[in-house]
XYZ file of C-alpha atoms in Angstrom:
704
model
C -92.504 106.556 71.603
C -92.910 105.033 74.948
C -94.496 101.988 73.275
C -91.555 101.890 70.840
C -89.180 101.851 73.813
C -91.051 98.950 75.308
C -91.025 97.067 72.011
C -87.261 97.728 71.794
C -86.652 96.364 75.298
C -88.828 93.331 74.613
C -86.882 92.682 71.419
C -83.657 93.046 73.336
C -84.787 90.491 75.959
C -85.847 87.946 73.291
C -82.607 88.536 71.457
C -80.711 87.578 74.658
C -82.962 84.708 75.766
C -84.771 83.626 72.629
C -86.734 82.939 70.513
C -85.402 85.125 67.752
C -88.741 85.176 65.976
C -90.378 87.051 68.860
C -87.390 89.456 69.114
C -87.756 90.170 65.413
C -91.500 90.960 65.588
C -91.031 93.344 68.603
C -88.033 95.129 67.129
C -89.818 95.622 63.783
C -92.804 97.171 65.529
C -90.326 99.488 67.398
C -88.726 100.518 64.073
C -92.147 101.127 62.477
C -93.145 103.516 65.301
C -89.791 105.317 65.398
C -89.765 105.810 61.629
C -93.282 107.226 61.861
C -92.655 109.572 64.848
C -88.908 110.313 64.636
C -88.257 109.933 60.916
C -85.517 107.975 59.215
C -82.636 110.247 60.123
C -82.763 109.652 63.906
C -80.422 107.902 66.355
C -83.348 105.962 67.995
C -84.283 104.742 64.503
C -80.664 103.732 63.967
C -80.602 101.799 67.286
C -83.687 99.842 66.192
C -82.095 99.091 62.827
C -78.890 97.965 64.549
C -80.731 95.499 66.829
C -82.755 94.282 63.872
C -79.480 93.629 62.007
C -78.165 91.627 64.939
C -81.363 89.516 64.986
C -81.287 88.960 61.157
C -77.601 88.005 61.335
C -78.320 85.479 64.170
C -81.205 84.014 62.062
C -78.890 83.586 59.021
C -80.705 86.313 57.026
C -77.398 87.992 55.957
C -78.578 90.162 53.098
C -81.270 91.710 55.363
C -78.688 92.169 58.084
C -76.205 94.002 55.819
C -78.912 96.395 54.588
C -80.048 97.052 58.156
C -76.519 97.707 59.432
C -75.630 99.916 56.532
C -78.730 102.029 56.982
C -77.972 102.345 60.763
C -74.412 103.258 59.936
C -75.452 105.897 57.411
C -77.815 107.468 60.006
C -75.109 107.561 62.736
C -72.561 108.923 60.333
C -75.003 111.711 59.331
C -75.700 112.693 62.882
C -72.513 112.079 64.891
C -69.940 111.110 62.275
C -69.319 114.664 61.090
C -67.848 115.680 64.445
C -66.624 112.232 65.465
C -65.962 110.043 62.409
C -64.668 107.146 64.577
C -67.212 107.301 67.331
C -67.749 103.985 69.105
C -71.356 103.824 68.001
C -70.044 103.767 64.446
C -67.382 101.161 65.325
C -69.994 98.940 66.838
C -71.831 98.853 63.543
C -68.608 98.011 61.739
C -68.006 95.097 64.082
C -71.488 93.761 63.318
C -71.013 94.310 59.589
C -67.720 92.466 59.594
C -69.363 89.464 61.354
C -72.068 89.307 58.696
C -69.607 89.578 55.843
C -67.584 86.793 57.433
C -70.679 84.584 57.817
C -71.632 85.413 54.270
C -68.265 84.215 52.961
C -66.823 87.655 52.178
C -63.443 87.343 54.057
C -61.833 90.523 52.653
C -64.778 92.786 53.576
C -64.914 91.159 57.053
C -61.221 91.795 57.665
C -61.488 95.428 56.449
C -64.175 96.085 59.081
C -62.407 94.121 61.832
C -59.058 95.964 61.243
C -60.736 99.370 61.571
C -62.599 98.256 64.709
C -59.514 96.764 66.386
C -57.439 99.887 65.821
C -60.163 102.230 67.156
C -61.152 100.170 70.124
C -57.543 99.487 71.125
C -56.671 103.238 70.917
C -59.759 104.405 72.711
C -60.283 101.580 75.292
C -56.849 100.068 75.666
C -55.618 96.775 74.260
C -56.686 94.882 77.424
C -60.451 95.489 77.156
C -63.384 93.167 76.693
C -64.521 95.064 73.547
C -61.052 94.498 72.034
C -61.322 90.760 72.838
C -64.645 90.727 70.980
C -62.927 91.857 67.785
C -60.014 89.425 68.272
C -62.521 86.606 68.712
C -64.232 87.508 65.415
C -60.859 87.847 63.537
C -59.782 84.452 64.956
C -62.970 82.803 63.577
C -62.416 84.489 60.234
C -58.875 83.105 60.097
C -60.269 79.627 60.772
C -62.733 79.942 57.903
C -59.845 81.107 55.661
C -57.683 78.114 56.833
C -55.045 80.425 58.196
C -54.630 78.367 61.341
C -51.456 79.791 62.864
C -52.870 83.309 62.777
C -56.189 82.012 64.171
C -54.349 80.348 67.057
C -52.407 83.498 67.991
C -55.472 85.712 67.777
C -57.796 83.444 69.762
C -55.297 82.772 72.484
C -54.978 86.503 73.041
C -58.763 86.920 73.094
C -58.981 84.104 75.646
C -56.272 85.629 77.800
C -58.084 88.921 77.979
C -61.483 87.395 78.571
C -60.348 85.006 81.295
C -58.509 87.783 83.158
C -61.348 90.340 82.973
C -64.548 88.283 82.747
C -63.836 84.937 84.491
C -66.069 81.985 83.686
C -68.413 83.665 81.211
C -70.303 83.255 77.966
C -67.412 85.120 76.244
C -64.775 82.715 77.537
C -66.919 79.712 76.549
C -67.226 81.184 73.045
C -63.429 81.442 72.572
C -62.891 77.995 73.996
C -65.337 76.663 71.460
C -63.542 78.438 68.655
C -60.257 77.067 69.810
C -61.802 73.593 69.789
C -62.876 74.076 66.197
C -59.346 75.266 65.333
C -57.767 72.138 66.770
C -60.355 69.964 64.950
C -59.493 71.695 61.719
C -55.854 71.136 62.436
C -56.453 67.376 62.904
C -56.413 67.128 66.697
C -59.909 65.846 67.426
C -59.023 64.751 71.062
C -58.023 68.343 71.980
C -61.052 69.735 70.164
C -63.371 67.625 72.287
C -61.521 68.642 75.478
C -61.823 72.357 74.708
C -65.448 72.206 73.633
C -66.465 70.213 76.665
C -64.710 72.887 78.753
C -66.682 75.535 76.795
C -69.948 73.658 77.529
C -69.170 73.447 81.204
C -68.491 77.113 81.474
C -71.616 77.960 79.412
C -73.991 75.888 81.521
C -72.770 77.568 84.751
C -72.803 81.021 83.173
C -76.022 81.114 81.133
C -77.749 77.790 81.715
C -78.609 74.831 79.482
C -80.828 76.530 76.941
C -78.701 79.357 75.629
C -78.285 79.507 71.878
C -74.466 79.237 72.163
C -74.959 75.937 73.934
C -76.641 74.596 70.734
C -73.656 75.761 68.707
C -71.067 74.078 70.957
C -73.118 70.840 71.066
C -73.257 70.824 67.258
C -69.429 71.113 67.187
C -69.054 68.370 69.837
C -71.264 66.145 67.783
C -69.048 66.765 64.685
C -65.949 65.863 66.709
C -67.452 62.652 68.118
C -68.628 61.719 64.662
C -65.105 62.185 63.346
C -63.807 59.954 66.204
C -66.428 57.315 65.378
C -67.995 57.678 68.851
C -71.370 57.664 67.222
C -73.761 57.352 70.185
C -72.116 60.363 71.921
C -72.335 62.300 68.644
C -76.011 61.514 68.255
C -76.720 62.593 71.871
C -74.940 65.873 71.286
C -76.825 66.589 68.010
C -80.157 65.736 69.719
C -79.601 68.166 72.475
C -78.356 70.819 69.986
C -81.636 70.388 68.065
C -83.652 70.800 71.199
C -81.978 74.074 72.104
C -82.013 75.446 68.542
C -85.785 74.738 68.353
C -86.306 76.951 71.356
C -84.451 79.865 69.676
C -85.260 79.500 65.971
C -88.460 77.419 65.868
C -88.959 74.077 64.158
C -88.445 75.158 60.596
C -85.182 77.122 60.570
C -82.441 76.050 58.171
C -79.966 75.773 61.040
C -81.887 72.798 62.399
C -81.600 71.073 58.987
C -77.736 71.306 59.196
C -77.753 69.389 62.522
C -80.334 66.936 61.253
C -78.163 66.310 58.227
C -75.105 65.563 60.381
C -77.172 63.330 62.637
C -78.334 61.374 59.522
C -74.697 61.013 58.439
C -73.697 59.735 61.878
C -76.547 57.155 61.853
C -75.578 56.132 58.387
C -72.005 55.526 59.461
C -73.328 53.603 62.370
C -75.243 51.338 60.005
C -78.752 52.565 61.069
C -79.776 53.253 57.457
C -83.550 53.425 58.143
C -83.142 55.989 60.959
C -80.645 57.887 58.940
C -83.256 58.112 56.140
C -85.654 59.755 58.637
C -83.101 62.328 59.665
C -82.308 63.255 56.092
C -86.027 63.458 55.258
C -86.650 65.793 58.199
C -83.725 68.012 57.106
C -85.082 68.150 53.567
C -88.584 69.070 54.808
C -87.067 72.171 56.481
C -84.847 72.980 53.533
C -87.822 72.814 51.099
C -89.900 75.296 53.166
C -90.646 78.401 51.138
C -88.299 80.640 53.066
C -85.374 78.294 52.851
C -85.820 76.702 49.360
C -83.916 79.448 47.473
C -80.510 78.044 48.559
C -80.268 74.996 46.344
C -76.695 74.441 47.182
C -77.728 73.373 50.727
C -80.428 70.938 49.422
C -78.571 68.691 47.020
C -75.915 67.279 49.453
C -78.748 66.097 51.839
C -80.582 64.607 48.875
C -77.413 62.744 48.001
C -77.121 61.438 51.572
C -80.707 60.436 51.509
C -80.071 58.536 48.243
C -77.217 56.625 50.014
C -79.518 55.660 52.898
C -82.198 54.439 50.436
C -79.614 52.515 48.455
C -78.389 50.816 51.615
C -82.024 49.988 52.480
C -82.354 48.495 48.939
C -85.100 50.945 47.999
C -83.586 51.309 44.573
C -86.469 52.966 42.789
C -86.669 55.827 45.344
C -82.822 55.998 45.576
C -82.714 56.596 41.787
C -85.317 59.332 42.014
C -83.537 61.057 44.917
C -80.118 60.906 43.177
C -81.699 62.241 40.021
C -83.234 65.192 41.850
C -79.806 65.948 43.311
C -78.275 65.662 39.804
C -80.813 68.090 38.348
C -80.178 70.707 41.076
C -76.352 70.475 40.681
C -76.610 70.860 36.884
C -78.993 73.759 37.167
C -76.618 75.530 39.538
C -73.795 75.611 37.012
C -75.868 76.149 33.831
C -78.264 78.671 35.300
C -81.226 76.857 33.804
C -83.511 74.010 34.812
C -82.378 70.497 34.106
C -84.735 67.592 33.610
C -82.784 64.393 33.789
C -79.842 62.821 32.061
C -81.213 63.038 28.536
C -79.687 65.972 26.747
C -77.058 66.553 29.464
C -74.269 65.557 27.061
C -74.880 68.656 24.969
C -74.818 70.792 28.075
C -71.534 69.132 29.153
C -69.950 70.083 25.853
C -70.855 73.733 26.431
C -69.630 73.574 30.091
C -66.312 71.954 28.958
C -65.757 74.743 26.466
C -66.351 77.250 29.241
C -63.846 75.507 31.374
C -61.181 75.559 28.718
C -61.701 79.330 28.206
C -61.148 80.061 31.867
C -57.914 81.135 33.396
C -56.713 79.174 36.429
C -56.896 82.262 38.703
C -60.529 82.904 37.625
C -62.820 82.993 40.671
C -65.174 80.482 39.051
C -62.408 78.079 38.025
C -62.290 76.135 41.277
C -66.049 76.337 41.721
C -66.766 74.867 38.305
C -64.332 72.031 38.840
C -65.820 71.149 42.263
C -69.347 71.349 40.885
C -68.502 69.037 38.001
C -66.933 66.623 40.483
C -70.222 66.536 42.440
C -72.202 65.812 39.236
C -69.777 63.064 38.268
C -70.164 61.461 41.776
C -73.959 61.579 41.668
C -73.891 59.931 38.175
C -71.679 57.158 39.596
C -74.224 56.545 42.402
C -76.956 56.413 39.784
C -74.964 53.825 37.930
C -74.783 51.670 41.048
C -78.556 51.822 41.493
C -79.310 50.970 37.879
C -76.862 48.046 38.174
C -78.640 46.790 41.258
C -81.918 47.011 39.327
C -80.431 44.848 36.574
C -80.485 47.691 34.007
C -76.896 47.130 32.831
C -77.260 49.223 29.677
C -78.427 52.342 31.569
C -75.778 51.736 34.287
C -73.083 51.598 31.642
C -74.392 54.727 29.858
C -74.531 56.661 33.159
C -70.982 55.527 34.163
C -69.566 56.625 30.806
C -71.228 60.047 31.272
C -69.737 60.324 34.739
C -66.293 59.684 33.319
C -66.869 62.319 30.599
C -67.722 64.825 33.391
C -64.597 63.864 35.264
C -62.487 64.474 32.189
C -64.162 67.896 31.743
C -63.089 69.098 35.176
C -60.527 71.916 35.077
C -58.734 70.412 38.008
C -58.340 66.783 37.094
C -59.148 64.340 39.877
C -57.147 61.423 38.576
C -58.124 59.053 41.320
C -61.886 59.488 40.428
C -61.058 59.164 36.689
C -59.244 55.898 37.347
C -62.121 54.582 39.430
C -64.740 55.301 36.752
C -62.547 54.096 33.823
C -61.873 50.837 35.683
C -65.542 50.384 36.577
C -66.547 50.733 32.951
C -63.742 48.393 31.887
C -65.071 45.700 34.168
C -68.578 46.191 32.707
C -67.262 45.841 29.205
C -65.104 42.794 30.170
C -68.134 40.958 31.693
C -70.111 41.746 28.512
C -67.222 40.238 26.407
C -66.563 43.644 24.821
C -62.791 43.076 25.215
C -61.554 45.849 22.916
C -63.607 48.384 24.808
C -62.434 46.884 28.095
C -58.852 47.244 26.938
C -59.411 50.934 26.107
C -60.873 51.784 29.522
C -58.250 49.810 31.418
C -55.593 51.737 29.605
C -57.346 55.015 30.468
C -57.468 53.924 34.170
C -53.777 53.018 34.103
C -52.876 56.436 32.677
C -54.845 58.187 35.361
C -53.298 56.170 38.165
C -49.796 56.821 36.955
C -50.617 60.495 36.804
C -51.152 60.718 40.570
C -49.467 57.624 41.954
C -46.340 57.201 39.830
C -45.430 54.043 37.904
C -44.745 51.558 40.719
C -47.621 51.312 43.158
C -49.640 48.200 43.994
C -52.776 49.878 42.571
C -50.945 50.412 39.303
C -49.845 46.827 39.356
C -53.457 45.563 39.693
C -54.554 47.544 36.717
C -51.586 46.247 34.710
C -52.678 42.791 35.741
C -56.229 43.471 34.485
C -54.836 44.646 31.151
C -52.915 41.403 30.936
C -56.130 39.486 31.546
C -57.789 41.213 28.679
C -54.866 40.487 26.267
C -54.954 36.836 27.431
C -58.625 36.604 26.646
C -57.986 38.131 23.200
C -55.229 35.551 22.526
C -52.466 38.173 22.644
C -50.151 35.899 24.622
C -46.931 37.958 24.163
C -48.652 41.151 25.285
C -50.269 39.337 28.185
C -46.960 37.783 29.307
C -45.123 41.205 29.174
C -47.835 42.870 31.261
C -48.017 40.066 33.800
C -44.258 40.290 34.149
C -44.529 44.113 34.646
C -47.243 43.603 37.287
C -45.175 40.919 38.971
C -42.111 43.161 39.185
C -44.137 46.003 40.785
C -45.871 43.691 43.273
C -42.540 42.177 44.378
C -41.204 45.668 44.753
C -44.222 46.842 46.816
C -45.130 43.664 48.737
C -42.161 41.388 48.704
C -41.590 38.039 46.933
C -43.994 35.972 49.004
C -47.234 37.940 48.990
C -50.617 36.604 47.896
C -50.706 39.229 45.105
C -47.383 37.870 43.738
C -48.820 34.317 43.877
C -51.881 35.402 41.906
C -49.829 36.940 39.144
C -47.466 33.974 38.979
C -50.592 31.870 38.585
C -51.686 34.023 35.643
C -48.219 33.686 34.128
C -48.509 29.881 34.382
C -51.814 29.987 32.559
C -50.209 31.862 29.725
C -47.329 29.391 29.598
C -49.733 26.443 29.361
C -51.666 28.098 26.552
C -48.414 28.834 24.709
C -47.262 25.221 25.034
C -44.535 25.927 27.544
C -45.600 23.339 30.046
C -42.291 23.022 31.961
C -42.081 26.823 32.550
C -45.717 26.729 33.604
C -44.995 23.993 36.141
C -42.106 26.027 37.596
C -44.424 28.991 38.059
C -47.094 26.797 39.604
C -44.501 25.313 42.061
C -43.679 28.913 43.176
C -47.408 29.611 43.710
C -47.820 26.470 45.791
C -44.838 27.337 47.891
C -46.030 30.884 48.600
C -49.645 29.789 49.456
C -48.426 26.913 51.611
C -46.067 29.242 53.528
C -48.805 31.894 53.968
C -51.903 29.753 54.628
C -50.668 26.217 55.397
C -50.516 23.037 53.261
C -54.237 22.371 53.475
C -55.627 25.685 52.288
C -58.190 25.755 49.500
C -55.957 27.977 47.283
C -53.215 25.343 47.483
C -55.745 22.759 46.271
C -56.695 24.956 43.276
C -53.121 25.283 42.185
C -52.470 21.528 42.560
C -55.399 20.883 40.295
C -53.904 23.265 37.684
C -50.600 21.369 37.857
C -52.624 18.079 37.412
C -54.029 19.607 34.141
C -50.565 20.264 32.903
C -49.354 16.820 33.580
C -52.414 15.387 31.637
C -51.316 17.588 28.738
C -47.814 16.131 28.965
C -49.287 12.585 29.053
C -47.912 11.864 32.563
C -51.030 10.486 34.019
C -49.561 8.961 37.219
C -48.157 12.280 38.234
C -51.402 14.106 37.255
C -53.258 11.596 39.424
C -51.118 12.362 42.426
C -51.770 16.106 42.146
C -55.565 15.585 41.730
C -55.680 13.283 44.674
C -53.907 15.855 46.866
C -56.352 18.508 45.630
C -59.421 16.408 46.512
C -58.008 15.489 49.890
C -57.571 19.223 50.824
C -60.987 20.158 49.414
C -62.662 17.459 51.576
C -61.093 19.073 54.602
C -62.327 22.586 53.731
C -65.541 22.479 51.818
C -68.859 20.632 51.548
C -68.445 19.622 47.919
C -65.242 18.818 45.959
C -64.602 20.397 42.572
C -66.622 18.445 40.011
C -64.114 19.014 37.182
C -61.209 17.702 39.252
C -63.128 14.588 40.291
C -64.058 13.868 36.649
C -60.364 14.287 35.584
C -59.226 11.949 38.394
C -61.966 9.311 37.566
C -60.914 9.433 33.887
C -57.240 8.919 34.844
C -58.160 5.970 37.071
C -59.950 4.396 34.092
C -57.099 4.996 31.701
C -54.695 3.472 34.212
C -57.006 0.479 34.671
C -57.735 1.333 38.321
C -61.513 0.762 37.875
C -62.359 0.210 41.462
C -61.004 3.719 42.199
C -62.825 4.986 39.104
C -66.037 3.465 40.511
C -65.718 5.336 43.831
C -64.884 8.612 41.996
C -67.897 8.268 39.611
C -70.231 7.547 42.616
C -69.051 10.696 44.225
C -69.607 12.650 41.010
C -73.161 11.360 40.609
C -73.934 12.281 44.200
C -72.442 15.758 43.731
C -74.321 16.482 40.529
C -77.594 15.267 42.065
C -77.176 17.632 45.049
C -76.326 20.597 42.850
C -78.348 20.034 39.663
C -81.241 17.784 40.817
C -82.154 14.160 40.191
C -83.245 14.628 36.522
C -80.214 16.362 35.069
C -78.637 15.178 31.816
C -75.246 15.709 33.430
C -76.229 13.133 36.035
C -77.183 10.688 33.272
C -73.764 11.053 31.608
C -71.987 10.309 34.924
C -74.238 7.262 35.520
C -73.116 5.988 32.091
C -69.486 6.324 33.167
C -70.192 4.722 36.475
C -71.765 1.824 34.579
C -68.578 1.531 32.480
C -66.502 1.190 35.583
C -68.662 -1.857 36.649
C -68.467 -3.346 33.152
C -64.657 -3.010 33.101
C -64.556 -4.906 36.427
C -66.720 -7.704 34.885
C -69.673 -6.654 37.019
C -72.130 -6.106 34.197
C -75.158 -6.928 36.279
C -74.225 -4.161 38.723
C -74.172 -1.627 35.820
C -77.737 -2.264 34.788
C -79.454 -0.209 37.500
C -77.287 2.857 36.581
C -77.931 2.490 32.829
C -81.681 2.126 33.471
C -81.611 5.294 35.652
C -79.707 7.177 32.938
C -82.328 6.116 30.424
C -85.132 7.279 32.715
C -83.506 10.678 33.083
C -83.108 11.111 29.276
C -86.714 10.151 28.647
C -87.767 12.763 31.264
C -85.617 15.485 29.746
C -85.642 14.806 26.028
C -88.214 14.156 23.295
C -89.018 10.482 22.707
C -87.011 10.187 19.440
C -83.793 11.895 20.618
C -80.590 10.261 19.607
C -79.336 10.222 23.248
C -82.250 7.935 24.146
C -81.373 5.571 21.318
C -77.727 5.518 22.432
C -78.832 4.809 26.045
C -81.047 1.937 24.836
C -78.182 0.541 22.824
C -75.889 0.450 25.828
C -78.499 -1.272 27.984
C -79.160 -3.896 25.283
C -75.446 -4.598 25.046
C -75.221 -5.195 28.813
C -78.347 -7.407 28.818
C -76.775 -9.496 26.049
C -73.470 -9.774 27.896
C -75.402 -10.949 30.960
C -77.425 -13.429 28.749
C -80.630 -11.704 29.802
C -82.309 -12.355 26.445
C -85.866 -11.425 27.323
C -84.808 -8.011 28.666
C -82.458 -7.495 25.676
C -85.249 -8.168 23.227
C -87.661 -5.762 24.933
C -85.023 -3.043 24.846
C -84.177 -3.857 21.184
C -87.858 -3.659 20.280
C -88.173 -0.207 21.869
C -84.928 0.814 20.057
C -86.397 -0.390 16.659
C -89.683 1.388 17.270
C -87.988 4.656 17.913
C -85.628 4.180 14.968
C -88.619 3.567 12.642
C -90.383 6.694 13.922
C -87.254 8.756 13.194
C -87.120 7.386 9.729
C -90.763 8.252 9.084
């Protein structure tokens, strides 16, 4: 028994100073000896069980702690509870039990224990006593967990008042300051939270030194606050020091270290240090996957998801997909109760889950849990879709995105913003694949979801309406497209005013519909409004102004007003030369063509030279498009009676065609024919005959 007493005292010292593992070993040996020599129904045995429960609670082993406290309570009741049912030794166990219930998420059981303890301690010791402040502290923390912040504030302030007046700068005062900091953080006041926790840290370091376990807890909270305030370097410093202290108390493989490592990874991810974030998440997962920790899968999958994000940012798409898929499998297994092996076959499980959700009542305890879990599964499927898209596997990406949307639609609590996001993502996939009817269906689904949580007249709704109009325009449904564009325009003007860039974009779309419908004058009016808005917002020489001027030039060509079209194209080219390395090839070709039709061949020559140079820089020397432009350049020389100057360009066009086409291609014959005509016009008979001979040879080969 003397040895048991020594083991008990050693356990007590290690419980106070760490590490907990040594405290647990000593206390368990004390308990073994006392059971053997004193029996189970003994107060000394109960004391050992009580200390062991405190150690288990501190180590996060809550089920063990509850069993140990309840056995200690039963022994004490049996021995002293008959005469004194509310003896303080019994109350002490109730306090500890309440704390474990609260840490284990059982708020009601915790409050039952705390209420009894507060009443008994207040009556026996007086309301202004450190033991009363201990219970108030625990009740305040429970209220924070339950999000009852006003009650938490009142309770913690009373605990702080008692502790400061009786204990001065102490570990207990630091504990309450830290809890108040957490309360302010939860209430949205991060600055005040940092201030209080820094005060707590200062008190702790003077009261118990730098290496106390409570220091690690406060540092973890400070790291969270700095992370929220985007002061990432300070957050990382706090987390690093928290890990150092926790390692002293819990060892290197305790799950509490993984929580801090996870937050450190998130902070590094937010900072853009994706490779280092990956290391933090991997370290956290190593601890979580240890045998003694691996049973709690709900802790593992969020870190897997974070690791997937870091891998995705590092463009390690194969490993990102594997990591996301592991997170997906765990999340599905949690709500189905059976192992899940990938996406195949999940649709059948989802049908069963959806039926289960429909059968639930809203006040069912599992209702919110199921909805939240399905939301997590939908999110991870979306991330998988992003990875598959980056890998170029569009079909799988689309399949996974559609499955994500199905999961969203199965949630008991509909998250309409997430539904809208997925529906719109799928719609864009289908639009790019030219599956316009499918795109229309999903854009409509996105619009319905957005209106469900935003109302009818938000800018986000307007953008989706605009996308729907684009689909109808692509399908040739001009009346539907025009109505939707007008609806989008009305909302955008309401939300952003008459002169916003979004308004200009929709007016531009309306003008396109007008042109297609043959309403050129109405289209020009819309384009004029677009130019005015863009000039007012960005200046007269902005590239967006140039684009609209080119569109107006196209309309004037359609109206047969070439001189006006020429003016608009020239303005467009002038602006483009100020802003970009290359002018728009199509605009240059339209301008050169107009110069030719108006007989301004010298200007056409300059334009075609520029087009040839542009095409060579973009497409290479031996492009058939270059050959076509060389032909047109040659025409500009011929029309200026400079046939000799056209020859080199026709010969180069012929060379390109021979390099790109088979020897008997019709384009080569046409090119030879043009060259022969020019030689004849220049009275270059020998050259003409050589070209004609080559033409005849190819012609005969084609006939054969």
